[in-house]
């Protein structure tokens, strides 16, 4: 009998191509997702050295970061030009590189286009038990279906394109167990914001986090993807949630998923991946689901989390002197005074979207709050950006787009949008945004922009009242 | 990649913790298809202040950066390493790094030295007036005073930095092992290939 192993260890062991004496291992990569921002230099490197892509069949390219979220086709169905010449050049480079190297490519105007981390699971390209990489730190997202998925830099993108492997040091393991049932108005986003607040932005550094416990098991795949997406915000390179019936039901029938006899073989394998009884983690954090409130960030690190019923903390309330300095800088940037009630903070911008929260369930949750209401007058800009063309079509079939537009919100085309200020969707300097994205860093949504991270339902609530709001007060 | 062994010079006493890669290089600088010229966008928001350390007479072009915990957290953008390199930084000294950033740094000939906060505090003090010496071969950080701090580094990373190695060429030596793995995978779990 082999020693009990965790989910992470099982996936790692199944991917070792070559074990090195120094403890590193050459790890096989099952899926490589490519977007336009972190790949051009990698393709240029291949070209310069005369290398090819080893496994184009395991590689999928889709543009998402730079694409504008306004209409992409004119009335006659012709592609509209992209105004920003640098964005246009980057998108053109991917459009050229993909066919040149024989890679599957989803065009910016294809119905399947979307944020790479929405597209991968949606297409059944991301599967449980696989290793998945992408030149984007939110690749951690795919851990929600039980894949070992992590972000890589451009040199590693080139390495994977050329060799389909990465040389890696095994990570330590960390279990974050969330037991019990969350209260009304508390979503997957609140769970992960709360976790990040508890463990800190560096709490998972060097670790892969496995999320366990009844509150995690109860989540849909959309919710699990949201939780795992922000593993990186707690410093962990990857998150993992063991695949189960919920996962299998989600994957079944998707275009790239196994079919027929292969499906049964796949299920049998995926079921064998769960952490063995008696396996141990290097670190364990246990959280009571009942302690999690609808949450919001006050500062410029995703660890700066308080319940919506809370107040802006005073820098000297932190024990660590460097955190005191950081908190003081954060508050100056955010224009907030200690002791201010979070619910008194006025909001001018609303962003519902990003690889964290742009799936159908997220849009349903936001629509449920906003239905029959209207955005507040002081909310200047409010956009809803579906994660993919397929999510957009589904939402429109359910009439969600009308609920948003009737409430004064804009309904956009899929892409990364206002999560990262690389495309025209930006938050102006000095203004606040209630955002369903994943990072509240300085300048993340635009130079001087002030971000408050929230769930889709909380963003919808802020849109209605014009300030950060406890969504429970708007629930029937 | 330029090999790295000994680096000596002024060290920028930056010291902040949780410095994310959006701070090191904001997203609008990522709209490029080359690796060059990123230094202009490095620490853009901080450098809007004319009194900033990076452009000061003492620290402009300094080869060493001293930072706090969790340096390079957030986005995987390798542009952060390119930006530091373009600024002339060859060594970062901090108590910890994000996993992705430290990998990106090494692949671009930048040494991420890990030292405890007490050592960082002392080096911040020295860096205010005097140079710092980093020796990768012997894994030490010293000053012209009595300070001598030793650091750990993964032996593979050390070799890559010392010799300026290209990792892809090294991995290509394992080509037959990769072939064998792929064959075995197709035999054991054929369904792992994306369905047609």
PDB file of C-alpha atoms in Angstrom, chain B residues 4 7-17 19-20 23-25 42-43 46-47 52-55 59-72 80-81 83-85 87-97 101 105 110-115 119-120 123-124 127 131-134 141:
ATOM      1  CA  UNK B   4      25.531  36.800 -12.952  1.00  0.00           C
ATOM      2  CA  UNK B   7      27.099  42.381  -8.044  1.00  0.00           C
ATOM      3  CA  UNK B   8      28.137  45.417  -6.057  1.00  0.00           C
ATOM      4  CA  UNK B   9      26.809  48.925  -5.886  1.00  0.00           C
ATOM      5  CA  UNK B  10      24.097  51.078  -4.465  1.00  0.00           C
ATOM      6  CA  UNK B  11      20.989  49.267  -3.250  1.00  0.00           C
ATOM      7  CA  UNK B  12      17.669  51.088  -3.510  1.00  0.00           C
ATOM      8  CA  UNK B  13      16.155  51.041   0.020  1.00  0.00           C
ATOM      9  CA  UNK B  14      12.588  50.586  -1.236  1.00  0.00           C
ATOM     10  CA  UNK B  15      11.428  48.336   1.598  1.00  0.00           C
ATOM     11  CA  UNK B  16       7.673  48.107   0.902  1.00  0.00           C
ATOM     12  CA  UNK B  17       5.824  44.817   1.339  1.00  0.00           C
ATOM     13  CA  UNK B  19       4.694  45.157  -4.021  1.00  0.00           C
ATOM     14  CA  UNK B  20       2.578  43.789  -6.865  1.00  0.00           C
ATOM     15  CA  UNK B  23       3.042  48.574  -9.386  1.00  0.00           C
ATOM     16  CA  UNK B  24       6.294  47.353 -10.966  1.00  0.00           C
ATOM     17  CA  UNK B  25       4.861  47.741 -14.470  1.00  0.00           C
ATOM     18  CA  UNK B  42       8.892  50.675 -14.239  1.00  0.00           C
ATOM     19  CA  UNK B  43       7.273  51.915 -11.001  1.00  0.00           C
ATOM     20  CA  UNK B  46       5.854  56.057  -7.793  1.00  0.00           C
ATOM     21  CA  UNK B  47       8.155  57.848 -10.216  1.00  0.00           C
ATOM     22  CA  UNK B  52      11.342  59.248  -5.862  1.00  0.00           C
ATOM     23  CA  UNK B  53      14.292  56.981  -5.077  1.00  0.00           C
ATOM     24  CA  UNK B  54      14.550  55.405  -8.523  1.00  0.00           C
ATOM     25  CA  UNK B  55      15.412  58.657 -10.295  1.00  0.00           C
ATOM     26  CA  UNK B  59      20.113  55.475  -6.782  1.00  0.00           C
ATOM     27  CA  UNK B  60      19.581  56.000 -10.506  1.00  0.00           C
ATOM     28  CA  UNK B  61      20.910  52.869 -12.240  1.00  0.00           C
ATOM     29  CA  UNK B  62      21.557  51.094  -8.906  1.00  0.00           C
ATOM     30  CA  UNK B  63      21.967  47.323  -9.492  1.00  0.00           C
ATOM     31  CA  UNK B  64      20.259  46.176  -6.256  1.00  0.00           C
ATOM     32  CA  UNK B  65      16.713  46.661  -4.945  1.00  0.00           C
ATOM     33  CA  UNK B  66      15.730  46.005  -1.332  1.00  0.00           C
ATOM     34  CA  UNK B  67      12.042  45.255  -0.749  1.00  0.00           C
ATOM     35  CA  UNK B  68       9.589  43.834   1.802  1.00  0.00           C
ATOM     36  CA  UNK B  69       7.656  40.598   2.020  1.00  0.00           C
ATOM     37  CA  UNK B  70       5.843  39.052  -0.968  1.00  0.00           C
ATOM     38  CA  UNK B  71       7.641  41.103  -3.628  1.00  0.00           C
ATOM     39  CA  UNK B  72       6.238  40.694  -7.152  1.00  0.00           C
ATOM     40  CA  UNK B  80       7.953  43.082 -14.384  1.00  0.00           C
ATOM     41  CA  UNK B  81      11.291  41.281 -14.623  1.00  0.00           C
ATOM     42  CA  UNK B  83      11.270  46.326 -16.466  1.00  0.00           C
ATOM     43  CA  UNK B  84      13.596  45.772 -13.501  1.00  0.00           C
ATOM     44  CA  UNK B  85      16.322  44.484 -15.809  1.00  0.00           C
ATOM     45  CA  UNK B  87      16.279  49.782 -15.051  1.00  0.00           C
ATOM     46  CA  UNK B  88      19.631  48.083 -14.432  1.00  0.00           C
ATOM     47  CA  UNK B  89      18.567  45.959 -11.445  1.00  0.00           C
ATOM     48  CA  UNK B  90      20.386  42.594 -11.244  1.00  0.00           C
ATOM     49  CA  UNK B  91      19.544  41.622  -7.652  1.00  0.00           C
ATOM     50  CA  UNK B  92      16.421  41.992  -5.506  1.00  0.00           C
ATOM     51  CA  UNK B  93      16.729  41.365  -1.769  1.00  0.00           C
ATOM     52  CA  UNK B  94      13.498  40.650   0.132  1.00  0.00           C
ATOM     53  CA  UNK B  95      12.124  38.318   2.841  1.00  0.00           C
ATOM     54  CA  UNK B  96       9.871  36.552   0.299  1.00  0.00           C
ATOM     55  CA  UNK B  97       8.639  36.663  -3.300  1.00  0.00           C
ATOM     56  CA  UNK B 101       7.921  36.464 -10.000  1.00  0.00           C
ATOM     57  CA  UNK B 105      13.414  36.969 -12.408  1.00  0.00           C
ATOM     58  CA  UNK B 110      17.921  38.702 -12.012  1.00  0.00           C
ATOM     59  CA  UNK B 111      18.807  37.130  -8.671  1.00  0.00           C
ATOM     60  CA  UNK B 112      16.016  37.089  -6.039  1.00  0.00           C
ATOM     61  CA  UNK B 113      17.873  36.909  -2.711  1.00  0.00           C
ATOM     62  CA  UNK B 114      15.799  35.787   0.283  1.00  0.00           C
ATOM     63  CA  UNK B 115      16.910  37.170   3.661  1.00  0.00           C
ATOM     64  CA  UNK B 119      18.806  41.429   7.671  1.00  0.00           C
ATOM     65  CA  UNK B 120      16.588  43.540   5.405  1.00  0.00           C
ATOM     66  CA  UNK B 123      20.674  46.458   4.745  1.00  0.00           C
ATOM     67  CA  UNK B 124      18.092  49.263   4.403  1.00  0.00           C
ATOM     68  CA  UNK B 127      21.905  51.266   1.716  1.00  0.00           C
ATOM     69  CA  UNK B 131      27.052  50.116  -1.219  1.00  0.00           C
ATOM     70  CA  UNK B 132      26.039  46.467  -0.811  1.00  0.00           C
ATOM     71  CA  UNK B 133      27.943  43.452  -2.144  1.00  0.00           C
ATOM     72  CA  UNK B 134      26.231  40.300  -3.441  1.00  0.00           C
ATOM     73  CA  UNK B 141      25.374  39.563   0.952  1.00  0.00           C
TER      74      UNK B 141
END
